[in-house]
Amino acid sequence: EGLRAMPKAPPHEAVTLHWPFTPAAPDFYTAYWSVNLQGTAKKQALTFGYDVPQIAPPLAAPPDFTDYWSGIVAEANATPATLQTQDDPTRSTTTVSVSRIALEGAGVPCYGWLATPKFPGRYPGILQLPGDRIRSLPPNTALADCGFVVMTLEPTGQPVDGALKPIITRASTNLDDPARIGLRGVMIRYLRALSALAAAPSVDSNRLAVTGAGLGGGQSLLLAALDERVQACAPDVPYYCHIELNRQRTDWPYWEVADYLRKYPDREEQVLKTLRYFDAAHFASQVTCPVLISAGIDDRYARPETIYGLYNRLAGPRAI
């Protein structure tokens, strides 16, 4: 109210307005203002963090959280992960060999790419996970050129090339049932993919890493917590972090979840209970490998407070 009472700014002169503000708690805040320039309103906004090392939203993991994930890991390891490969000369380069891959997992055949340096040797392996509703990533020849074997996988059974087809979103099905939610099958396939990558002829199984963006970023943290073979993790703007914190916002960021709840509003509590099993924040204390994580300060999907809340709880070496 005090700002609105300020007099007009003199022409060609700088005016400083002091706005005292005491944040309620460690968090990210957004300041909005509007300036009237000769009858034209100019609106601006600025998001800033306050005491971000102390951001620590409460956690509410399900009581059977450990048993639930022990069952998923056991199911993923119940049978050998068989990887079928087919060389693709059209996508290979003078230094990198690219292969199409097929992996059977949780009843769904998955497809993707394997990019391998052409020079003899055993290389670190990277499993790169796509984001939600994003087609499988192309073969990562750039990282392979740097001396990595890179596997990219589309976990819902979609083809990786050819004509663009409607996205089949199996990850967000059965959101109200922990035993049938699509994310459960996706994680089984990723665990199997990690085993297949470790067994690849050119891979040093003692040097495995996972990375991904968005949903893939969050799931990379789950893999780092669930599989001790993961020696490094690089999640890029991960989401499904601190779901309870997101619930307090006026705009629910995960639009598929919001769309589901619009159809079935009576299932909200059960959906939230189910998603808690996949909340990356609940895995932070189990991630002991080095983590390089990113956050977008103005990101309204993977909100910075949810990422810093997770980051502040990571057990191993970390950078953001």
PDB file of C-alpha atoms in Angstrom:
ATOM      1  CA  GLU A   1       0.000   0.000   0.000  1.00  0.00           C
ATOM      2  CA  GLY A   2       2.891   2.338   0.704  1.00  0.00           C
ATOM      3  CA  LEU A   3       4.270   1.877  -2.793  1.00  0.00           C
ATOM      4  CA  ARG A   4       0.982   2.882  -4.366  1.00  0.00           C
ATOM      5  CA  ALA A   5       1.111   6.226  -2.535  1.00  0.00           C
ATOM      6  CA  MET A   6       4.509   7.189  -3.956  1.00  0.00           C
ATOM      7  CA  PRO A   7       4.613  10.388  -6.056  1.00  0.00           C
ATOM      8  CA  LYS A   8       5.423  10.387  -9.738  1.00  0.00           C
ATOM      9  CA  ALA A   9       9.056   9.870 -10.685  1.00  0.00           C
ATOM     10  CA  PRO A  10      10.764  13.022 -12.030  1.00  0.00           C
ATOM     11  CA  PRO A  11      11.873  12.755 -15.689  1.00  0.00           C
ATOM     12  CA  HIS A  12      15.410  11.393 -16.246  1.00  0.00           C
ATOM     13  CA  GLU A  13      15.955  10.739 -12.553  1.00  0.00           C
ATOM     14  CA  ALA A  14      16.353   7.484 -10.623  1.00  0.00           C
ATOM     15  CA  VAL A  15      13.954   6.768  -7.796  1.00  0.00           C
ATOM     16  CA  THR A  16      14.565   4.056  -5.210  1.00  0.00           C
ATOM     17  CA  LEU A  17      11.599   2.527  -3.435  1.00  0.00           C
ATOM     18  CA  HIS A  18      12.263   0.661  -0.199  1.00  0.00           C
ATOM     19  CA  TRP A  19       9.952  -2.251   0.507  1.00  0.00           C
ATOM     20  CA  PRO A  20      10.621  -3.942   3.850  1.00  0.00           C
ATOM     21  CA  PHE A  21       9.635  -7.608   3.790  1.00  0.00           C
ATOM     22  CA  THR A  22      10.259 -10.363   6.303  1.00  0.00           C
ATOM     23  CA  PRO A  23       9.845 -13.879   4.836  1.00  0.00           C
ATOM     24  CA  ALA A  24       7.797 -16.229   6.977  1.00  0.00           C
ATOM     25  CA  ALA A  25      10.173 -19.186   6.541  1.00  0.00           C
ATOM     26  CA  PRO A  26      12.987 -20.512   4.341  1.00  0.00           C
ATOM     27  CA  ASP A  27      11.416 -20.771   0.895  1.00  0.00           C
ATOM     28  CA  PHE A  28      11.188 -19.180  -2.543  1.00  0.00           C
ATOM     29  CA  TYR A  29       9.078 -16.040  -2.886  1.00  0.00           C
ATOM     30  CA  THR A  30       7.869 -14.048  -5.881  1.00  0.00           C
ATOM     31  CA  ALA A  31       7.522 -10.263  -5.848  1.00  0.00           C
ATOM     32  CA  TYR A  32       5.158  -8.677  -8.373  1.00  0.00           C
ATOM     33  CA  TRP A  33       5.007  -5.013  -9.329  1.00  0.00           C
ATOM     34  CA  SER A  34       3.488  -2.781 -11.978  1.00  0.00           C
ATOM     35  CA  VAL A  35       4.887   0.484 -13.300  1.00  0.00           C
ATOM     36  CA  ASN A  36       2.730   2.926 -15.254  1.00  0.00           C
ATOM     37  CA  LEU A  37       4.707   4.571 -18.043  1.00  0.00           C
ATOM     38  CA  GLN A  38       2.710   7.282 -19.781  1.00  0.00           C
ATOM     39  CA  GLY A  39      -0.507   5.370 -19.410  1.00  0.00           C
ATOM     40  CA  THR A  40       0.976   1.953 -20.272  1.00  0.00           C
ATOM     41  CA  ALA A  41       1.286  -0.545 -17.441  1.00  0.00           C
ATOM     42  CA  LYS A  42       4.517  -2.594 -17.332  1.00  0.00           C
ATOM     43  CA  LYS A  43       4.249  -5.636 -15.106  1.00  0.00           C
ATOM     44  CA  GLN A  44       7.262  -7.462 -13.727  1.00  0.00           C
ATOM     45  CA  ALA A  45       7.957 -10.316 -11.333  1.00  0.00           C
ATOM     46  CA  LEU A  46      11.034 -11.560  -9.533  1.00  0.00           C
ATOM     47  CA  THR A  47      11.447 -14.896  -7.749  1.00  0.00           C
ATOM     48  CA  PHE A  48      14.074 -15.105  -5.041  1.00  0.00           C
ATOM     49  CA  GLY A  49      15.178 -17.627  -2.452  1.00  0.00           C
ATOM     50  CA  TYR A  50      15.343 -16.939   1.262  1.00  0.00           C
ATOM     51  CA  ASP A  51      17.670 -19.058   3.446  1.00  0.00           C
ATOM     52  CA  VAL A  52      17.517 -21.906   0.902  1.00  0.00           C
ATOM     53  CA  PRO A  53      19.977 -24.202   2.783  1.00  0.00           C
ATOM     54  CA  GLN A  54      17.312 -24.488   5.489  1.00  0.00           C
ATOM     55  CA  ILE A  55      14.393 -25.426   3.219  1.00  0.00           C
ATOM     56  CA  ALA A  56      13.171 -28.753   4.608  1.00  0.00           C
ATOM     57  CA  PRO A  57       9.483 -29.495   3.963  1.00  0.00           C
ATOM     58  CA  PRO A  58       8.021 -32.291   6.092  1.00  0.00           C
ATOM     59  CA  LEU A  59       8.085 -35.817   4.710  1.00  0.00           C
ATOM     60  CA  ALA A  60       5.257 -38.355   4.848  1.00  0.00           C
ATOM     61  CA  ALA A  61       6.411 -41.659   3.368  1.00  0.00           C
ATOM     62  CA  PRO A  62       3.880 -44.531   3.478  1.00  0.00           C
ATOM     63  CA  PRO A  63       4.336 -46.946   6.430  1.00  0.00           C
ATOM     64  CA  ASP A  64       5.203 -49.839   4.107  1.00  0.00           C
ATOM     65  CA  PHE A  65       7.505 -47.733   1.907  1.00  0.00           C
ATOM     66  CA  THR A  66      10.579 -49.969   2.378  1.00  0.00           C
ATOM     67  CA  ASP A  67       8.686 -53.211   1.793  1.00  0.00           C
ATOM     68  CA  TYR A  68       6.969 -51.780  -1.276  1.00  0.00           C
ATOM     69  CA  TRP A  69      10.255 -50.956  -2.961  1.00  0.00           C
ATOM     70  CA  SER A  70      11.943 -54.169  -1.851  1.00  0.00           C
ATOM     71  CA  GLY A  71       9.206 -55.998  -3.739  1.00  0.00           C
ATOM     72  CA  ILE A  72       9.770 -53.904  -6.874  1.00  0.00           C
ATOM     73  CA  VAL A  73      13.540 -54.500  -6.820  1.00  0.00           C
ATOM     74  CA  ALA A  74      12.990 -58.232  -6.294  1.00  0.00           C
ATOM     75  CA  GLU A  75      10.585 -58.372  -9.241  1.00  0.00           C
ATOM     76  CA  ALA A  76      13.032 -56.493 -11.473  1.00  0.00           C
ATOM     77  CA  ASN A  77      15.838 -58.914 -10.580  1.00  0.00           C
ATOM     78  CA  ALA A  78      13.730 -62.069 -10.762  1.00  0.00           C
ATOM     79  CA  THR A  79      14.788 -62.822 -14.351  1.00  0.00           C
ATOM     80  CA  PRO A  80      17.894 -61.828 -16.327  1.00  0.00           C
ATOM     81  CA  ALA A  81      17.619 -58.602 -18.297  1.00  0.00           C
ATOM     82  CA  THR A  82      18.059 -59.661 -21.921  1.00  0.00           C
ATOM     83  CA  LEU A  83      19.058 -56.872 -24.264  1.00  0.00           C
ATOM     84  CA  GLN A  84      18.670 -57.248 -28.017  1.00  0.00           C
ATOM     85  CA  THR A  85      20.798 -54.957 -30.168  1.00  0.00           C
ATOM     86  CA  GLN A  86      20.863 -54.140 -33.879  1.00  0.00           C
ATOM     87  CA  ASP A  87      23.532 -51.925 -35.402  1.00  0.00           C
ATOM     88  CA  ASP A  88      22.246 -48.753 -37.047  1.00  0.00           C
ATOM     89  CA  PRO A  89      24.919 -47.507 -39.484  1.00  0.00           C
ATOM     90  CA  THR A  90      22.791 -44.508 -40.519  1.00  0.00           C
ATOM     91  CA  ARG A  91      23.049 -43.047 -37.008  1.00  0.00           C
ATOM     92  CA  SER A  92      26.607 -44.126 -36.269  1.00  0.00           C
ATOM     93  CA  THR A  93      29.569 -41.795 -36.733  1.00  0.00           C
ATOM     94  CA  THR A  94      33.253 -42.314 -37.432  1.00  0.00           C
ATOM     95  CA  THR A  95      33.894 -42.566 -33.676  1.00  0.00           C
ATOM     96  CA  VAL A  96      30.588 -43.831 -32.230  1.00  0.00           C
ATOM     97  CA  SER A  97      28.622 -46.988 -32.952  1.00  0.00           C
ATOM     98  CA  VAL A  98      24.840 -46.687 -32.534  1.00  0.00           C
ATOM     99  CA  SER A  99      22.551 -49.674 -32.003  1.00  0.00           C
ATOM    100  CA  ARG A 100      18.817 -50.016 -31.672  1.00  0.00           C
ATOM    101  CA  ILE A 101      17.913 -51.885 -28.514  1.00  0.00           C
ATOM    102  CA  ALA A 102      14.938 -53.868 -27.271  1.00  0.00           C
ATOM    103  CA  LEU A 103      14.452 -54.834 -23.629  1.00  0.00           C
ATOM    104  CA  GLU A 104      11.708 -56.967 -22.153  1.00  0.00           C
ATOM    105  CA  GLY A 105      10.453 -55.610 -18.840  1.00  0.00           C
ATOM    106  CA  ALA A 106       7.280 -56.065 -16.767  1.00  0.00           C
ATOM    107  CA  GLY A 107       5.423 -57.467 -19.764  1.00  0.00           C
ATOM    108  CA  VAL A 108       6.152 -54.466 -21.983  1.00  0.00           C
ATOM    109  CA  PRO A 109       8.878 -54.627 -24.667  1.00  0.00           C
ATOM    110  CA  CYS A 110      10.840 -51.366 -24.489  1.00  0.00           C
ATOM    111  CA  TYR A 111      12.925 -49.777 -27.207  1.00  0.00           C
ATOM    112  CA  GLY A 112      15.769 -47.321 -27.274  1.00  0.00           C
ATOM    113  CA  TRP A 113      19.360 -46.667 -28.310  1.00  0.00           C
ATOM    114  CA  LEU A 114      22.857 -47.649 -27.267  1.00  0.00           C
ATOM    115  CA  ALA A 115      25.745 -45.351 -28.246  1.00  0.00           C
ATOM    116  CA  THR A 116      29.224 -46.852 -27.802  1.00  0.00           C
ATOM    117  CA  PRO A 117      32.714 -45.517 -28.556  1.00  0.00           C
ATOM    118  CA  LYS A 118      34.227 -47.469 -31.470  1.00  0.00           C
ATOM    119  CA  PHE A 119      37.653 -47.711 -29.876  1.00  0.00           C
ATOM    120  CA  PRO A 120      38.449 -50.874 -27.854  1.00  0.00           C
ATOM    121  CA  GLY A 121      38.097 -50.639 -24.087  1.00  0.00           C
ATOM    122  CA  ARG A 122      35.608 -50.654 -21.237  1.00  0.00           C
ATOM    123  CA  TYR A 123      33.812 -47.386 -20.598  1.00  0.00           C
ATOM    124  CA  PRO A 124      31.584 -45.865 -17.907  1.00  0.00           C
ATOM    125  CA  GLY A 125      27.917 -46.508 -18.622  1.00  0.00           C
ATOM    126  CA  ILE A 126      25.188 -43.865 -18.455  1.00  0.00           C
ATOM    127  CA  LEU A 127      21.456 -44.604 -18.401  1.00  0.00           C
ATOM    128  CA  GLN A 128      19.637 -41.508 -19.664  1.00  0.00           C
ATOM    129  CA  LEU A 129      15.913 -41.287 -18.854  1.00  0.00           C
ATOM    130  CA  PRO A 130      13.369 -39.257 -20.866  1.00  0.00           C
ATOM    131  CA  GLY A 131      10.913 -36.862 -19.269  1.00  0.00           C
ATOM    132  CA  ASP A 132       7.196 -37.451 -18.910  1.00  0.00           C
ATOM    133  CA  ARG A 133       5.271 -37.544 -22.214  1.00  0.00           C
ATOM    134  CA  ILE A 134       8.515 -37.130 -24.175  1.00  0.00           C
ATOM    135  CA  ARG A 135       9.399 -39.596 -26.893  1.00  0.00           C
ATOM    136  CA  SER A 136      12.540 -41.626 -26.342  1.00  0.00           C
ATOM    137  CA  LEU A 137      15.663 -39.506 -26.484  1.00  0.00           C
ATOM    138  CA  PRO A 138      17.769 -39.824 -29.633  1.00  0.00           C
ATOM    139  CA  PRO A 139      21.059 -41.736 -29.404  1.00  0.00           C
ATOM    140  CA  ASN A 140      23.482 -39.651 -27.380  1.00  0.00           C
ATOM    141  CA  THR A 141      26.517 -39.706 -29.649  1.00  0.00           C
ATOM    142  CA  ALA A 142      27.931 -36.548 -28.037  1.00  0.00           C
ATOM    143  CA  LEU A 143      28.425 -38.222 -24.641  1.00  0.00           C
ATOM    144  CA  ALA A 144      29.635 -41.404 -26.313  1.00  0.00           C
ATOM    145  CA  ASP A 145      32.256 -39.312 -28.118  1.00  0.00           C
ATOM    146  CA  CYS A 146      33.472 -38.234 -24.667  1.00  0.00           C
ATOM    147  CA  GLY A 147      34.099 -41.841 -23.632  1.00  0.00           C
ATOM    148  CA  PHE A 148      30.776 -43.131 -22.266  1.00  0.00           C
ATOM    149  CA  VAL A 149      28.422 -45.911 -23.285  1.00  0.00           C
ATOM    150  CA  VAL A 150      24.997 -44.241 -23.228  1.00  0.00           C
ATOM    151  CA  MET A 151      21.690 -46.105 -23.119  1.00  0.00           C
ATOM    152  CA  THR A 152      18.450 -44.226 -23.714  1.00  0.00           C
ATOM    153  CA  LEU A 153      15.169 -46.061 -23.237  1.00  0.00           C
ATOM    154  CA  GLU A 154      11.482 -45.289 -23.773  1.00  0.00           C
ATOM    155  CA  PRO A 155       9.855 -47.145 -20.850  1.00  0.00           C
ATOM    156  CA  THR A 156       6.228 -47.297 -22.016  1.00  0.00           C
ATOM    157  CA  GLY A 157       6.705 -49.456 -25.103  1.00  0.00           C
ATOM    158  CA  GLN A 158       6.654 -46.752 -27.762  1.00  0.00           C
ATOM    159  CA  PRO A 159       8.795 -47.010 -30.897  1.00  0.00           C
ATOM    160  CA  VAL A 160      11.828 -44.771 -30.978  1.00  0.00           C
ATOM    161  CA  ASP A 161      11.620 -43.628 -34.588  1.00  0.00           C
ATOM    162  CA  GLY A 162       9.314 -43.584 -37.581  1.00  0.00           C
ATOM    163  CA  ALA A 163       6.177 -41.472 -37.878  1.00  0.00           C
ATOM    164  CA  LEU A 164       5.254 -39.474 -34.783  1.00  0.00           C
ATOM    165  CA  LYS A 165       2.381 -41.188 -33.008  1.00  0.00           C
ATOM    166  CA  PRO A 166       0.172 -39.998 -30.144  1.00  0.00           C
ATOM    167  CA  ILE A 167       1.991 -40.260 -26.851  1.00  0.00           C
ATOM    168  CA  ILE A 168       0.958 -43.330 -24.862  1.00  0.00           C
ATOM    169  CA  THR A 169       1.167 -42.256 -21.246  1.00  0.00           C
ATOM    170  CA  ARG A 170       1.354 -45.484 -19.326  1.00  0.00           C
ATOM    171  CA  ALA A 171       3.328 -43.951 -16.472  1.00  0.00           C
ATOM    172  CA  SER A 172       0.298 -42.053 -15.143  1.00  0.00           C
ATOM    173  CA  THR A 173      -2.305 -44.815 -15.321  1.00  0.00           C
ATOM    174  CA  ASN A 174      -4.066 -46.284 -12.264  1.00  0.00           C
ATOM    175  CA  LEU A 175      -2.933 -43.368 -10.119  1.00  0.00           C
ATOM    176  CA  ASP A 176      -5.068 -44.502  -7.191  1.00  0.00           C
ATOM    177  CA  ASP A 177      -3.591 -48.022  -6.903  1.00  0.00           C
ATOM    178  CA  PRO A 178       0.031 -48.584  -5.701  1.00  0.00           C
ATOM    179  CA  ALA A 179      -0.007 -52.134  -7.088  1.00  0.00           C
ATOM    180  CA  ARG A 180      -1.088 -51.085 -10.591  1.00  0.00           C
ATOM    181  CA  ILE A 181       0.134 -47.523 -11.112  1.00  0.00           C
ATOM    182  CA  GLY A 182       2.043 -47.166 -14.376  1.00  0.00           C
ATOM    183  CA  LEU A 183       5.073 -45.669 -12.623  1.00  0.00           C
ATOM    184  CA  ARG A 184       5.648 -49.003 -10.883  1.00  0.00           C
ATOM    185  CA  GLY A 185       6.174 -50.815 -14.182  1.00  0.00           C
ATOM    186  CA  VAL A 186       8.344 -47.988 -15.461  1.00  0.00           C
ATOM    187  CA  MET A 187      10.696 -48.321 -12.490  1.00  0.00           C
ATOM    188  CA  ILE A 188      10.932 -52.099 -12.965  1.00  0.00           C
ATOM    189  CA  ARG A 189      11.961 -51.529 -16.587  1.00  0.00           C
ATOM    190  CA  TYR A 190      14.570 -48.951 -15.599  1.00  0.00           C
ATOM    191  CA  LEU A 191      16.063 -51.285 -12.985  1.00  0.00           C
ATOM    192  CA  ARG A 192      16.275 -53.990 -15.643  1.00  0.00           C
ATOM    193  CA  ALA A 193      17.770 -51.508 -18.092  1.00  0.00           C
ATOM    194  CA  LEU A 194      20.483 -50.675 -15.569  1.00  0.00           C
ATOM    195  CA  SER A 195      21.331 -54.385 -15.301  1.00  0.00           C
ATOM    196  CA  ALA A 196      21.399 -54.701 -19.094  1.00  0.00           C
ATOM    197  CA  LEU A 197      23.701 -51.680 -19.351  1.00  0.00           C
ATOM    198  CA  ALA A 198      26.048 -53.130 -16.725  1.00  0.00           C
ATOM    199  CA  ALA A 199      26.267 -56.357 -18.723  1.00  0.00           C
ATOM    200  CA  ALA A 200      27.028 -54.675 -22.064  1.00  0.00           C
ATOM    201  CA  PRO A 201      30.411 -55.818 -23.435  1.00  0.00           C
ATOM    202  CA  SER A 202      32.027 -52.363 -23.547  1.00  0.00           C
ATOM    203  CA  VAL A 203      30.776 -51.185 -20.140  1.00  0.00           C
ATOM    204  CA  ASP A 204      32.714 -51.085 -16.891  1.00  0.00           C
ATOM    205  CA  SER A 205      29.988 -52.239 -14.487  1.00  0.00           C
ATOM    206  CA  ASN A 206      31.786 -50.521 -11.590  1.00  0.00           C
ATOM    207  CA  ARG A 207      31.234 -47.121 -13.205  1.00  0.00           C
ATOM    208  CA  LEU A 208      27.519 -46.591 -13.810  1.00  0.00           C
ATOM    209  CA  ALA A 209      25.617 -43.303 -13.739  1.00  0.00           C
ATOM    210  CA  VAL A 210      22.016 -42.211 -14.275  1.00  0.00           C
ATOM    211  CA  THR A 211      20.634 -38.925 -15.542  1.00  0.00           C
ATOM    212  CA  GLY A 212      17.361 -37.497 -16.782  1.00  0.00           C
ATOM    213  CA  ALA A 213      15.192 -34.397 -16.898  1.00  0.00           C
ATOM    214  CA  GLY A 214      11.806 -33.697 -15.323  1.00  0.00           C
ATOM    215  CA  LEU A 215      10.193 -37.009 -14.435  1.00  0.00           C
ATOM    216  CA  GLY A 216      13.343 -38.737 -15.681  1.00  0.00           C
ATOM    217  CA  GLY A 217      15.355 -36.612 -13.250  1.00  0.00           C
ATOM    218  CA  GLY A 218      13.220 -37.688 -10.318  1.00  0.00           C
ATOM    219  CA  GLN A 219      13.398 -41.322 -11.396  1.00  0.00           C
ATOM    220  CA  SER A 220      17.184 -41.143 -11.723  1.00  0.00           C
ATOM    221  CA  LEU A 221      17.298 -40.326  -8.006  1.00  0.00           C
ATOM    222  CA  LEU A 222      15.107 -43.341  -7.274  1.00  0.00           C
ATOM    223  CA  LEU A 223      17.525 -45.565  -9.198  1.00  0.00           C
ATOM    224  CA  ALA A 224      20.512 -44.095  -7.360  1.00  0.00           C
ATOM    225  CA  ALA A 225      18.826 -44.918  -4.047  1.00  0.00           C
ATOM    226  CA  LEU A 226      17.641 -48.393  -5.034  1.00  0.00           C
ATOM    227  CA  ASP A 227      20.742 -49.726  -6.834  1.00  0.00           C
ATOM    228  CA  GLU A 228      24.145 -49.489  -5.194  1.00  0.00           C
ATOM    229  CA  ARG A 229      25.832 -49.948  -8.577  1.00  0.00           C
ATOM    230  CA  VAL A 230      24.975 -46.326  -9.442  1.00  0.00           C
ATOM    231  CA  GLN A 231      28.123 -44.304  -8.786  1.00  0.00           C
ATOM    232  CA  ALA A 232      26.864 -40.883  -9.932  1.00  0.00           C
ATOM    233  CA  CYS A 233      23.513 -39.211 -10.527  1.00  0.00           C
ATOM    234  CA  ALA A 234      22.707 -36.033 -12.491  1.00  0.00           C
ATOM    235  CA  PRO A 235      18.984 -35.151 -12.249  1.00  0.00           C
ATOM    236  CA  ASP A 236      17.957 -32.112 -14.284  1.00  0.00           C
ATOM    237  CA  VAL A 237      15.034 -30.102 -12.822  1.00  0.00           C
ATOM    238  CA  PRO A 238      13.533 -33.279 -11.284  1.00  0.00           C
ATOM    239  CA  TYR A 239       9.868 -33.402 -10.383  1.00  0.00           C
ATOM    240  CA  TYR A 240       7.674 -35.618  -8.244  1.00  0.00           C
ATOM    241  CA  CYS A 241       9.670 -34.089  -5.383  1.00  0.00           C
ATOM    242  CA  HIS A 242       7.819 -33.065  -2.208  1.00  0.00           C
ATOM    243  CA  ILE A 243       4.396 -33.712  -3.661  1.00  0.00           C
ATOM    244  CA  GLU A 244       2.714 -32.547  -0.458  1.00  0.00           C
ATOM    245  CA  LEU A 245       4.356 -29.132  -0.839  1.00  0.00           C
ATOM    246  CA  ASN A 246       3.095 -28.837  -4.408  1.00  0.00           C
ATOM    247  CA  ARG A 247      -0.398 -29.688  -3.222  1.00  0.00           C
ATOM    248  CA  GLN A 248      -0.472 -26.425  -1.254  1.00  0.00           C
ATOM    249  CA  ARG A 249      -0.025 -24.332  -4.417  1.00  0.00           C
ATOM    250  CA  THR A 250      -2.931 -22.878  -6.320  1.00  0.00           C
ATOM    251  CA  ASP A 251      -1.867 -24.593  -9.539  1.00  0.00           C
ATOM    252  CA  TRP A 252      -1.092 -28.291  -9.257  1.00  0.00           C
ATOM    253  CA  PRO A 253       2.047 -28.652 -11.432  1.00  0.00           C
ATOM    254  CA  TYR A 254       1.594 -32.234 -12.632  1.00  0.00           C
ATOM    255  CA  TRP A 255      -1.109 -31.735 -15.224  1.00  0.00           C
ATOM    256  CA  GLU A 256      -1.812 -35.418 -15.842  1.00  0.00           C
ATOM    257  CA  VAL A 257      -2.504 -35.876 -12.144  1.00  0.00           C
ATOM    258  CA  ALA A 258      -4.707 -32.778 -12.138  1.00  0.00           C
ATOM    259  CA  ASP A 259      -6.583 -34.059 -15.190  1.00  0.00           C
ATOM    260  CA  TYR A 260      -7.148 -37.411 -13.487  1.00  0.00           C
ATOM    261  CA  LEU A 261      -8.460 -35.729 -10.341  1.00  0.00           C
ATOM    262  CA  ARG A 262     -10.854 -33.600 -12.356  1.00  0.00           C
ATOM    263  CA  LYS A 263     -12.365 -36.824 -13.647  1.00  0.00           C
ATOM    264  CA  TYR A 264     -12.275 -38.597 -10.274  1.00  0.00           C
ATOM    265  CA  PRO A 265     -12.326 -35.926  -7.542  1.00  0.00           C
ATOM    266  CA  ASP A 266     -13.367 -38.479  -4.929  1.00  0.00           C
ATOM    267  CA  ARG A 267     -10.051 -40.334  -5.388  1.00  0.00           C
ATOM    268  CA  GLU A 268      -7.766 -37.440  -4.418  1.00  0.00           C
ATOM    269  CA  GLU A 269      -6.553 -38.838  -1.094  1.00  0.00           C
ATOM    270  CA  GLN A 270      -5.877 -42.274  -2.577  1.00  0.00           C
ATOM    271  CA  VAL A 271      -3.992 -40.726  -5.510  1.00  0.00           C
ATOM    272  CA  LEU A 272      -1.798 -38.709  -3.160  1.00  0.00           C
ATOM    273  CA  LYS A 273      -1.124 -41.787  -1.032  1.00  0.00           C
ATOM    274  CA  THR A 274      -0.072 -43.693  -4.148  1.00  0.00           C
ATOM    275  CA  LEU A 275       2.200 -40.924  -5.455  1.00  0.00           C
ATOM    276  CA  ARG A 276       4.022 -40.743  -2.116  1.00  0.00           C
ATOM    277  CA  TYR A 277       5.710 -44.034  -2.991  1.00  0.00           C
ATOM    278  CA  PHE A 278       7.330 -42.269  -5.971  1.00  0.00           C
ATOM    279  CA  ASP A 279       8.186 -38.971  -4.280  1.00  0.00           C
ATOM    280  CA  ALA A 280      11.932 -38.531  -4.885  1.00  0.00           C
ATOM    281  CA  ALA A 281      12.281 -36.612  -1.610  1.00  0.00           C
ATOM    282  CA  HIS A 282      11.643 -39.845   0.314  1.00  0.00           C
ATOM    283  CA  PHE A 283      14.757 -41.363  -1.281  1.00  0.00           C
ATOM    284  CA  ALA A 284      17.172 -38.476  -0.600  1.00  0.00           C
ATOM    285  CA  SER A 285      18.675 -39.952   2.564  1.00  0.00           C
ATOM    286  CA  GLN A 286      19.428 -43.190   0.676  1.00  0.00           C
ATOM    287  CA  VAL A 287      21.351 -41.522  -2.162  1.00  0.00           C
ATOM    288  CA  THR A 288      25.005 -41.760  -1.141  1.00  0.00           C
ATOM    289  CA  CYS A 289      26.675 -41.339  -4.556  1.00  0.00           C
ATOM    290  CA  PRO A 290      27.718 -37.889  -5.845  1.00  0.00           C
ATOM    291  CA  VAL A 291      24.763 -35.892  -7.201  1.00  0.00           C
ATOM    292  CA  LEU A 292      24.770 -32.923  -9.575  1.00  0.00           C
ATOM    293  CA  ILE A 293      21.258 -31.456  -9.639  1.00  0.00           C
ATOM    294  CA  SER A 294      19.680 -28.406 -11.285  1.00  0.00           C
ATOM    295  CA  ALA A 295      16.736 -26.164 -10.472  1.00  0.00           C
ATOM    296  CA  GLY A 296      14.961 -23.397 -12.382  1.00  0.00           C
ATOM    297  CA  ILE A 297      14.203 -20.442 -10.132  1.00  0.00           C
ATOM    298  CA  ASP A 298      11.119 -19.482 -12.188  1.00  0.00           C
ATOM    299  CA  ASP A 299      10.098 -23.082 -12.901  1.00  0.00           C
ATOM    300  CA  ARG A 300       6.432 -23.593 -12.053  1.00  0.00           C
ATOM    301  CA  TYR A 301       6.513 -27.310 -12.849  1.00  0.00           C
ATOM    302  CA  ALA A 302       9.584 -28.571 -11.021  1.00  0.00           C
ATOM    303  CA  ARG A 303       9.399 -25.852  -8.385  1.00  0.00           C
ATOM    304  CA  PRO A 304      12.749 -24.741  -6.914  1.00  0.00           C
ATOM    305  CA  GLU A 305      11.586 -25.132  -3.310  1.00  0.00           C
ATOM    306  CA  THR A 306      10.785 -28.799  -3.921  1.00  0.00           C
ATOM    307  CA  ILE A 307      14.219 -29.435  -5.448  1.00  0.00           C
ATOM    308  CA  TYR A 308      16.093 -27.572  -2.708  1.00  0.00           C
ATOM    309  CA  GLY A 309      14.025 -29.430  -0.119  1.00  0.00           C
ATOM    310  CA  LEU A 310      15.308 -32.683  -1.593  1.00  0.00           C
ATOM    311  CA  TYR A 311      18.831 -31.386  -2.201  1.00  0.00           C
ATOM    312  CA  ASN A 312      19.240 -30.347   1.420  1.00  0.00           C
ATOM    313  CA  ARG A 313      18.537 -33.939   2.514  1.00  0.00           C
ATOM    314  CA  LEU A 314      20.923 -35.738   0.143  1.00  0.00           C
ATOM    315  CA  ALA A 315      23.247 -38.005   2.079  1.00  0.00           C
ATOM    316  CA  GLY A 316      26.254 -37.995  -0.281  1.00  0.00           C
ATOM    317  CA  PRO A 317      28.431 -35.407  -2.055  1.00  0.00           C
ATOM    318  CA  ARG A 318      26.250 -32.885  -3.876  1.00  0.00           C
ATOM    319  CA  ALA A 319      26.255 -29.784  -6.048  1.00  0.00           C
ATOM    320  CA  ILE A 320      23.418 -27.675  -7.447  1.00  0.00           C
TER     321      ILE A 320
END
